[in-house]
Every structure is written in C-alpha cells, then in structure tokens.
C-alpha cells in the first residue's frame, strides 16, 4: 500500500466508496464524478502507478480486471447495448490518479473515442 494514494485507501476501506466488487486481486467502485450512467473504476488491489508498470507478472490481475468488467457490465444491464473499458497513462493520456485503474463506461452512446 502506498500511503499517499487515494485508490490504495479505497481498496483498504480507509476511504469510503460505493463498492461494486472486491476479491483478492481487484476492487471495483463508483467513479466520484461519473461521466456516464455506468462509470465504475476497476483497480488492482496492489499499487502500480499506471498500466505501463504492469506486465507478464501481473497477467492474472489484468485478466481478472477484464473478467470483472464483463461481469459488472452484465449485472448493470449494459452488456447487450455495449460499453467501453479504458485506462489513461501519464500526461498525454490524461491520467489524474496514479494508481492503475480502468474506467468501465456505459449506459448511453459514448461517442467517438477521442474528441476531435
Ligand atoms: P484518470 O483521469 O486518472 O484516468 O481518472 C481518475 C478518475 O478517478 C476520475 O474519473 C475521477 O472522477 C476519479 N476519482 C478521483 N478521486 C476519486 C475519489 O476519491 N473517489 C472515487 N470514487 N473516484 C475518484
Ligand atoms: Zn495506490
């Protein structure tokens, strides 16, 4: 656990969140500033600054994140209409919280991937 990291604190239950899912590898919780009807953040329980720090050794964690995203999409009733799973890395990626997280977004047409 990285002591000054808000997502580490959310994983540990030291900061409140609306939790969707938790197991030994990953935690999913509501984004505090939702940009779509469904906006869930899925994070590894272990601290990594971003996806670029994760690799083969984290294959199980990354696989779990993708699996949990699909489960939450189904549970939230957006699986058939479609959804998006994105992660931002670094300055040009627009990353603001430096604990790897994937945004699960859906519940409305999400438009183009990038603003033009
Ligand atoms: P990024 O820009 O790093 O990809 O996304 C960070 C996300 O974390 C943003 O969508 C932001 O709304 C969300 N966020 C920031 N602080 C908190 C918090 O304290 N709690 C929760 N649940 N989400 C947060
Ligand atoms: Zn962290």
XYZ file of N, CA, C and O and ligand atoms in Angstrom:
489
model
N 0.848 -1.209 0.000
C 0.000 0.000 0.000
C 0.871 1.242 0.000
O 1.813 1.355 0.772
N 0.539 2.168 -0.897
C 1.253 3.438 -0.958
C 0.459 4.423 -0.100
O -0.727 4.657 -0.352
N 1.114 4.996 0.903
C 0.367 5.698 1.953
C -0.367 6.937 1.457
O -1.432 7.272 1.983
N 0.170 7.606 0.426
C -0.477 8.842 -0.023
C -1.390 8.618 -1.227
O -1.744 9.569 -1.915
N -1.795 7.379 -1.473
C -2.581 7.060 -2.676
C -4.057 6.871 -2.311
O -4.396 6.007 -1.502
N -4.943 7.670 -2.948
C -6.365 7.579 -2.590
C -6.967 6.235 -2.984
O -7.825 5.712 -2.269
N -6.519 5.653 -4.101
C -7.111 4.372 -4.506
C -6.612 3.233 -3.612
O -7.369 2.289 -3.348
N -5.372 3.298 -3.130
C -4.937 2.315 -2.114
C -5.830 2.410 -0.880
O -6.204 1.388 -0.294
N -6.169 3.632 -0.496
C -7.013 3.815 0.694
C -8.428 3.309 0.448
O -9.060 2.736 1.349
N -8.944 3.506 -0.750
C -10.274 2.983 -1.087
C -10.248 1.455 -1.055
O -11.150 0.813 -0.496
N -9.199 0.843 -1.643
C -9.073 -0.625 -1.632
C -9.061 -1.143 -0.196
O -9.710 -2.148 0.133
N -8.344 -0.434 0.678
C -8.209 -0.871 2.075
C -9.432 -0.521 2.918
O -9.495 -0.901 4.089
N -10.386 0.232 2.343
C -11.563 0.632 3.108
C -11.317 1.808 4.033
O -12.156 2.129 4.879
N -10.176 2.476 3.848
C -9.850 3.631 4.701
C -10.488 4.912 4.185
O -10.587 5.896 4.918
N -10.875 4.903 2.919
C -11.686 5.991 2.350
C -12.973 5.357 1.842
O -12.951 4.241 1.306
N -14.118 6.050 1.999
C -15.384 5.456 1.575
C -15.503 5.391 0.047
O -14.938 6.223 -0.663
N -16.203 4.389 -0.429
C -16.547 4.309 -1.845
C -17.801 3.457 -1.960
O -18.131 2.692 -1.057
N -18.490 3.630 -3.091
C -19.604 2.729 -3.397
C -19.017 1.544 -4.147
O -18.697 1.636 -5.326
N -18.847 0.447 -3.418
C -18.125 -0.689 -3.980
C -19.041 -1.587 -4.815
O -20.150 -1.883 -4.420
N -18.529 -1.982 -5.989
C -19.257 -2.900 -6.875
C -18.749 -4.321 -6.732
O -19.501 -5.271 -6.955
N -17.466 -4.458 -6.416
C -16.872 -5.796 -6.410
C -15.530 -5.731 -5.708
O -14.820 -4.738 -5.818
N -15.181 -6.799 -4.981
C -13.820 -6.909 -4.447
C -13.457 -8.370 -4.283
O -14.273 -9.185 -3.839
N -12.231 -8.725 -4.689
C -11.693 -10.046 -4.371
C -10.235 -9.873 -3.969
O -9.807 -8.757 -3.648
N -9.471 -10.951 -3.993
C -8.084 -10.868 -3.505
C -7.171 -10.096 -4.453
O -6.067 -9.702 -4.062
N -7.629 -9.866 -5.688
C -6.770 -9.208 -6.682
C -7.237 -7.813 -7.070
O -6.410 -6.937 -7.349
N -8.543 -7.611 -7.162
C -9.052 -6.357 -7.732
C -10.225 -5.803 -6.921
O -10.895 -6.535 -6.186
N -10.451 -4.492 -7.097
C -11.589 -3.814 -6.472
C -12.255 -2.937 -7.522
O -11.568 -2.311 -8.341
N -13.582 -2.889 -7.500
C -14.343 -2.037 -8.420
C -15.253 -1.131 -7.599
O -15.905 -1.585 -6.659
N -15.269 0.153 -7.961
C -16.082 1.108 -7.206
C -16.538 2.235 -8.125
O -15.950 2.498 -9.183
N -17.599 2.910 -7.687
C -18.208 4.006 -8.436
C -17.229 5.172 -8.593
O -16.579 5.576 -7.610
N -17.119 5.725 -9.815
C -16.336 6.955 -10.006
C -17.057 8.104 -9.311
O -18.269 8.266 -9.433
N -16.303 8.935 -8.590
C -16.889 10.017 -7.798
C -17.486 11.104 -8.690
O -18.340 11.877 -8.239
N -17.071 11.162 -9.935
C -17.558 12.175 -10.868
C -17.973 11.498 -12.172
O -17.337 11.659 -13.219
N -19.069 10.735 -12.089
C -19.464 9.851 -13.186
C -19.722 10.624 -14.474
O -20.378 11.667 -14.470
N -19.211 10.106 -15.566
C -19.395 10.733 -16.879
C -20.352 9.953 -17.766
O -20.537 10.286 -18.940
N -20.968 8.935 -17.209
C -21.965 8.138 -17.933
C -22.837 7.472 -16.872
O -22.445 7.397 -15.698
N -24.033 6.979 -17.261
C -24.903 6.322 -16.276
C -24.196 5.188 -15.529
O -24.459 4.982 -14.342
N -23.346 4.465 -16.223
C -22.472 3.494 -15.552
C -21.036 3.988 -15.701
O -20.547 4.181 -16.820
N -20.376 4.259 -14.589
C -18.966 4.680 -14.609
C -18.302 4.083 -13.368
O -18.367 4.641 -12.274
N -17.721 2.935 -13.588
C -17.109 2.170 -12.497
C -15.604 2.122 -12.743
O -15.151 1.974 -13.882
N -14.834 2.282 -11.687
C -13.379 2.156 -11.768
C -12.979 0.778 -11.254
O -13.463 0.342 -10.204
N -12.135 0.093 -12.020
C -11.657 -1.237 -11.620
C -10.147 -1.131 -11.457
O -9.442 -0.700 -12.381
N -9.667 -1.485 -10.275
C -8.255 -1.261 -9.936
C -7.640 -2.541 -9.386
O -8.326 -3.359 -8.744
N -6.329 -2.735 -9.599
C -5.633 -3.800 -8.873
C -5.532 -3.417 -7.400
O -5.351 -2.230 -7.077
N -5.658 -4.381 -6.508
C -5.522 -4.072 -5.077
C -4.110 -3.598 -4.750
O -3.921 -2.757 -3.869
N -3.148 -4.160 -5.472
C -1.745 -3.783 -5.283
C -1.479 -2.479 -6.041
O -2.052 -2.251 -7.116
N -0.610 -1.654 -5.488
C -0.340 -0.359 -6.119
C 0.620 -0.482 -7.301
O 1.724 -0.988 -7.166
N 0.177 -0.003 -8.462
C 1.051 0.270 -9.606
C 0.688 1.674 -10.067
O -0.496 2.034 -10.089
N 1.667 2.463 -10.450
C 1.368 3.845 -10.845
C 0.487 3.912 -12.084
O -0.385 4.778 -12.185
N 0.750 3.022 -13.032
C -0.066 3.009 -14.258
C 0.130 1.665 -14.949
O 0.944 0.835 -14.522
N -0.616 1.455 -16.041
C -0.562 0.168 -16.747
C 0.833 -0.114 -17.290
O 1.230 -1.276 -17.408
N 1.583 0.931 -17.594
C 2.935 0.755 -18.114
C 3.867 0.049 -17.140
O 4.893 -0.502 -17.549
N 3.512 0.051 -15.859
C 4.331 -0.645 -14.844
C 3.916 -2.101 -14.679
O 4.503 -2.816 -13.875
N 2.887 -2.498 -15.419
C 2.371 -3.863 -15.259
C 2.719 -4.683 -16.504
O 2.730 -4.160 -17.612
N 3.000 -5.947 -16.298
C 3.399 -6.784 -17.422
C 3.035 -8.235 -17.184
O 2.037 -8.536 -16.521
N 3.871 -9.128 -17.710
C 3.600 -10.569 -17.625
C 3.337 -11.031 -16.197
O 2.481 -11.877 -15.962
N 4.076 -10.454 -15.251
C 3.947 -10.899 -13.856
C 2.569 -10.547 -13.292
O 2.157 -11.107 -12.275
N 1.887 -9.620 -13.952
C 0.553 -9.211 -13.487
C -0.560 -9.742 -14.401
O -1.677 -9.232 -14.398
N -0.244 -10.767 -15.174
C -1.231 -11.281 -16.141
C -2.528 -11.721 -15.445
O -3.628 -11.487 -15.965
N -2.398 -12.324 -14.277
C -3.613 -12.796 -13.591
C -4.477 -11.610 -13.158
O -5.703 -11.626 -13.297
N -3.833 -10.566 -12.633
C -4.574 -9.373 -12.198
C -5.272 -8.721 -13.392
O -6.464 -8.379 -13.336
N -4.535 -8.569 -14.501
C -5.107 -7.893 -15.674
C -6.239 -8.713 -16.277
O -7.269 -8.158 -16.686
N -6.075 -10.026 -16.276
C -7.152 -10.878 -16.753
C -8.389 -10.761 -15.884
O -9.519 -10.721 -16.377
N -8.167 -10.682 -14.586
C -9.292 -10.547 -13.653
C -10.034 -9.237 -13.876
O -11.264 -9.175 -13.821
N -9.282 -8.161 -14.130
C -9.918 -6.863 -14.365
C -10.864 -6.939 -15.569
O -12.010 -6.471 -15.505
N -10.400 -7.559 -16.640
C -11.239 -7.674 -17.842
C -12.469 -8.542 -17.558
O -13.592 -8.220 -17.958
N -12.260 -9.616 -16.823
C -13.365 -10.520 -16.489
C -14.407 -9.814 -15.612
O -15.615 -9.896 -15.855
N -13.921 -9.078 -14.613
C -14.826 -8.371 -13.702
C -15.574 -7.267 -14.447
O -16.764 -7.021 -14.200
N -14.908 -6.620 -15.391
C -15.587 -5.589 -16.187
C -16.791 -6.195 -16.905
O -17.894 -5.627 -16.895
N -16.596 -7.351 -17.505
C -17.702 -8.017 -18.198
C -18.824 -8.403 -17.250
O -20.011 -8.259 -17.578
N -18.463 -8.868 -16.075
C -19.481 -9.255 -15.085
C -20.295 -8.052 -14.622
O -21.514 -8.121 -14.485
N -19.605 -6.940 -14.368
C -20.320 -5.740 -13.905
C -21.198 -5.198 -15.024
O -22.348 -4.801 -14.793
N -20.686 -5.193 -16.252
C -21.497 -4.735 -17.389
C -22.782 -5.562 -17.491
O -23.873 -5.021 -17.696
N -22.657 -6.858 -17.315
C -23.843 -7.719 -17.377
C -24.792 -7.408 -16.225
O -26.004 -7.255 -16.414
N -24.236 -7.279 -15.028
C -25.061 -7.025 -13.840
C -25.773 -5.677 -13.927
O -26.895 -5.518 -13.456
N -25.105 -4.700 -14.545
C -25.699 -3.365 -14.669
C -26.639 -3.254 -15.875
O -27.208 -2.188 -16.127
N -26.752 -4.321 -16.642
C -27.707 -4.359 -17.747
C -27.273 -3.618 -18.993
O -28.109 -3.219 -19.809
N -25.964 -3.443 -19.165
C -25.477 -2.705 -20.341
C -24.709 -3.605 -21.317
O -24.174 -3.123 -22.316
N -24.673 -4.893 -21.028
C -23.839 -5.788 -21.849
C -24.291 -5.813 -23.303
O -23.475 -5.745 -24.221
N -25.606 -5.878 -23.527
C -26.064 -6.035 -24.909
C -25.955 -4.721 -25.693
O -25.732 -4.742 -26.899
N -26.106 -3.592 -25.016
C -26.042 -2.313 -25.737
C -24.613 -1.835 -25.946
O -24.369 -0.964 -26.773
N -23.693 -2.369 -25.179
C -22.278 -2.062 -25.383
C -21.725 -1.106 -24.349
O -22.458 -0.364 -23.686
N -20.432 -1.129 -24.212
C -19.754 -0.360 -23.176
C -18.305 -0.180 -23.575
O -17.886 -0.634 -24.634
N -17.538 0.492 -22.733
C -16.140 0.798 -23.046
C -15.297 0.590 -21.794
O -15.743 0.894 -20.679
N -14.089 0.084 -22.023
C -13.125 -0.104 -20.931
C -11.850 0.623 -21.336
O -11.237 0.269 -22.351
N -11.480 1.670 -20.582
C -10.303 2.472 -20.952
C -9.420 2.729 -19.736
O -9.889 2.813 -18.601
N -8.125 2.864 -20.027
C -7.182 3.262 -18.987
C -6.299 4.377 -19.538
O -5.870 4.329 -20.687
N -6.090 5.390 -18.734
C -5.259 6.525 -19.126
C -3.881 6.367 -18.508
O -3.748 5.969 -17.353
N -2.867 6.694 -19.295
C -1.486 6.577 -18.815
C -0.767 7.904 -19.005
O -0.686 8.418 -20.133
N -0.307 8.462 -17.896
C 0.582 9.621 -17.953
C -0.071 10.908 -18.433
O -1.296 11.016 -18.545
N 0.763 11.874 -18.701
C 0.314 13.241 -19.008
C -0.541 13.275 -20.273
O -1.668 13.770 -20.250
N -0.020 12.753 -21.374
C -0.791 12.804 -22.616
C -2.016 11.905 -22.570
O -3.006 12.146 -23.280
N -1.987 10.884 -21.738
C -3.159 10.025 -21.566
C -4.242 10.682 -20.725
O -5.365 10.196 -20.670
N -3.889 11.768 -20.046
C -4.866 12.465 -19.205
C -5.047 11.825 -17.845
O -6.073 12.036 -17.181
N -4.052 11.056 -17.392
C -4.180 10.381 -16.101
C -4.095 11.388 -14.952
O -3.211 12.253 -14.947
N -5.027 11.257 -14.002
C -5.041 12.156 -12.841
C -4.741 11.430 -11.540
O -4.224 12.029 -10.599
N -5.112 10.173 -11.472
C -4.836 9.387 -10.256
C -3.825 8.303 -10.636
O -4.088 7.473 -11.517
N -2.691 8.320 -9.944
C -1.581 7.454 -10.345
C -1.571 6.146 -9.554
O -0.618 5.823 -8.851
N -2.678 5.436 -9.673
C -2.840 4.036 -9.276
C -3.631 3.434 -10.435
O -4.763 3.893 -10.697
N -3.042 2.474 -11.129
C -3.689 1.895 -12.322
C -5.192 1.707 -12.110
O -5.609 1.117 -11.099
N -5.981 2.202 -13.042
C -7.430 1.982 -12.976
C -7.998 1.939 -14.384
O -7.505 2.611 -15.280
N -9.027 1.139 -14.542
C -9.749 1.040 -15.806
C -11.137 1.630 -15.589
O -11.809 1.319 -14.604
N -11.545 2.498 -16.520
C -12.883 3.075 -16.486
C -13.820 2.152 -17.263
O -13.612 1.930 -18.462
N -14.833 1.640 -16.592
C -15.916 0.921 -17.267
C -17.048 1.916 -17.457
O -17.591 2.456 -16.480
N -17.358 2.202 -18.717
C -18.327 3.249 -19.053
C -19.443 2.670 -19.910
O -19.185 1.865 -20.816
N -20.669 3.098 -19.658
C -21.777 2.646 -20.478
C -23.088 3.254 -20.022
O -23.116 4.114 -19.141
N -24.171 2.797 -20.652
C -25.493 3.281 -20.288
C -25.985 4.405 -21.167
O -27.123 4.866 -21.023
N -25.134 4.866 -22.070
C -25.530 5.848 -23.100
C -24.540 5.699 -24.254
O -23.448 5.142 -24.073
N -24.889 6.216 -25.451
C -23.904 6.193 -26.541
C -22.698 7.028 -26.117
O -22.846 8.179 -25.694
N -21.523 6.458 -26.220
C -20.321 7.103 -25.682
C -19.604 7.971 -26.703
O -18.649 8.672 -26.345
N -20.037 7.940 -27.946
C -19.427 8.804 -28.951
C -18.060 8.312 -29.365
O -17.645 7.205 -29.030
N -17.338 9.167 -30.097
C -16.009 8.757 -30.564
C -15.058 8.578 -29.396
O -15.250 9.170 -28.329
N -14.044 7.776 -29.602
C -13.075 7.523 -28.531
C -12.357 8.798 -28.132
O -12.117 9.039 -26.947
N -12.041 9.635 -29.114
C -11.286 10.852 -28.850
C -12.067 12.072 -29.305
O -12.757 12.011 -30.319
N -11.933 13.185 -28.554
C -12.517 14.438 -29.034
C -11.715 14.887 -30.250
O -10.505 14.705 -30.313
N -12.407 15.461 -31.217
C -11.735 15.820 -32.469
C -11.208 17.243 -32.424
O -11.658 18.044 -31.663
P -7.954 9.374 -14.653
O -8.129 10.765 -15.199
O -6.744 9.288 -13.744
O -7.987 8.303 -15.699
O -9.239 9.090 -13.797
C -9.321 9.336 -12.422
C -10.769 9.131 -12.040
O -10.824 8.994 -10.644
C -11.674 10.302 -12.421
O -12.731 9.824 -13.263
C -12.173 10.820 -11.075
O -13.523 11.236 -11.126
C -11.997 9.617 -10.173
N -11.728 9.956 -8.773
C -10.840 10.875 -8.311
N -10.841 10.896 -6.964
C -11.736 9.952 -6.569
C -12.181 9.507 -5.289
O -11.741 9.966 -4.227
N -13.131 8.534 -5.265
C -13.630 7.984 -6.417
N -14.557 7.031 -6.281
N -13.233 8.386 -7.638
C -12.301 9.357 -7.715
Zn -2.330 3.061 -4.852
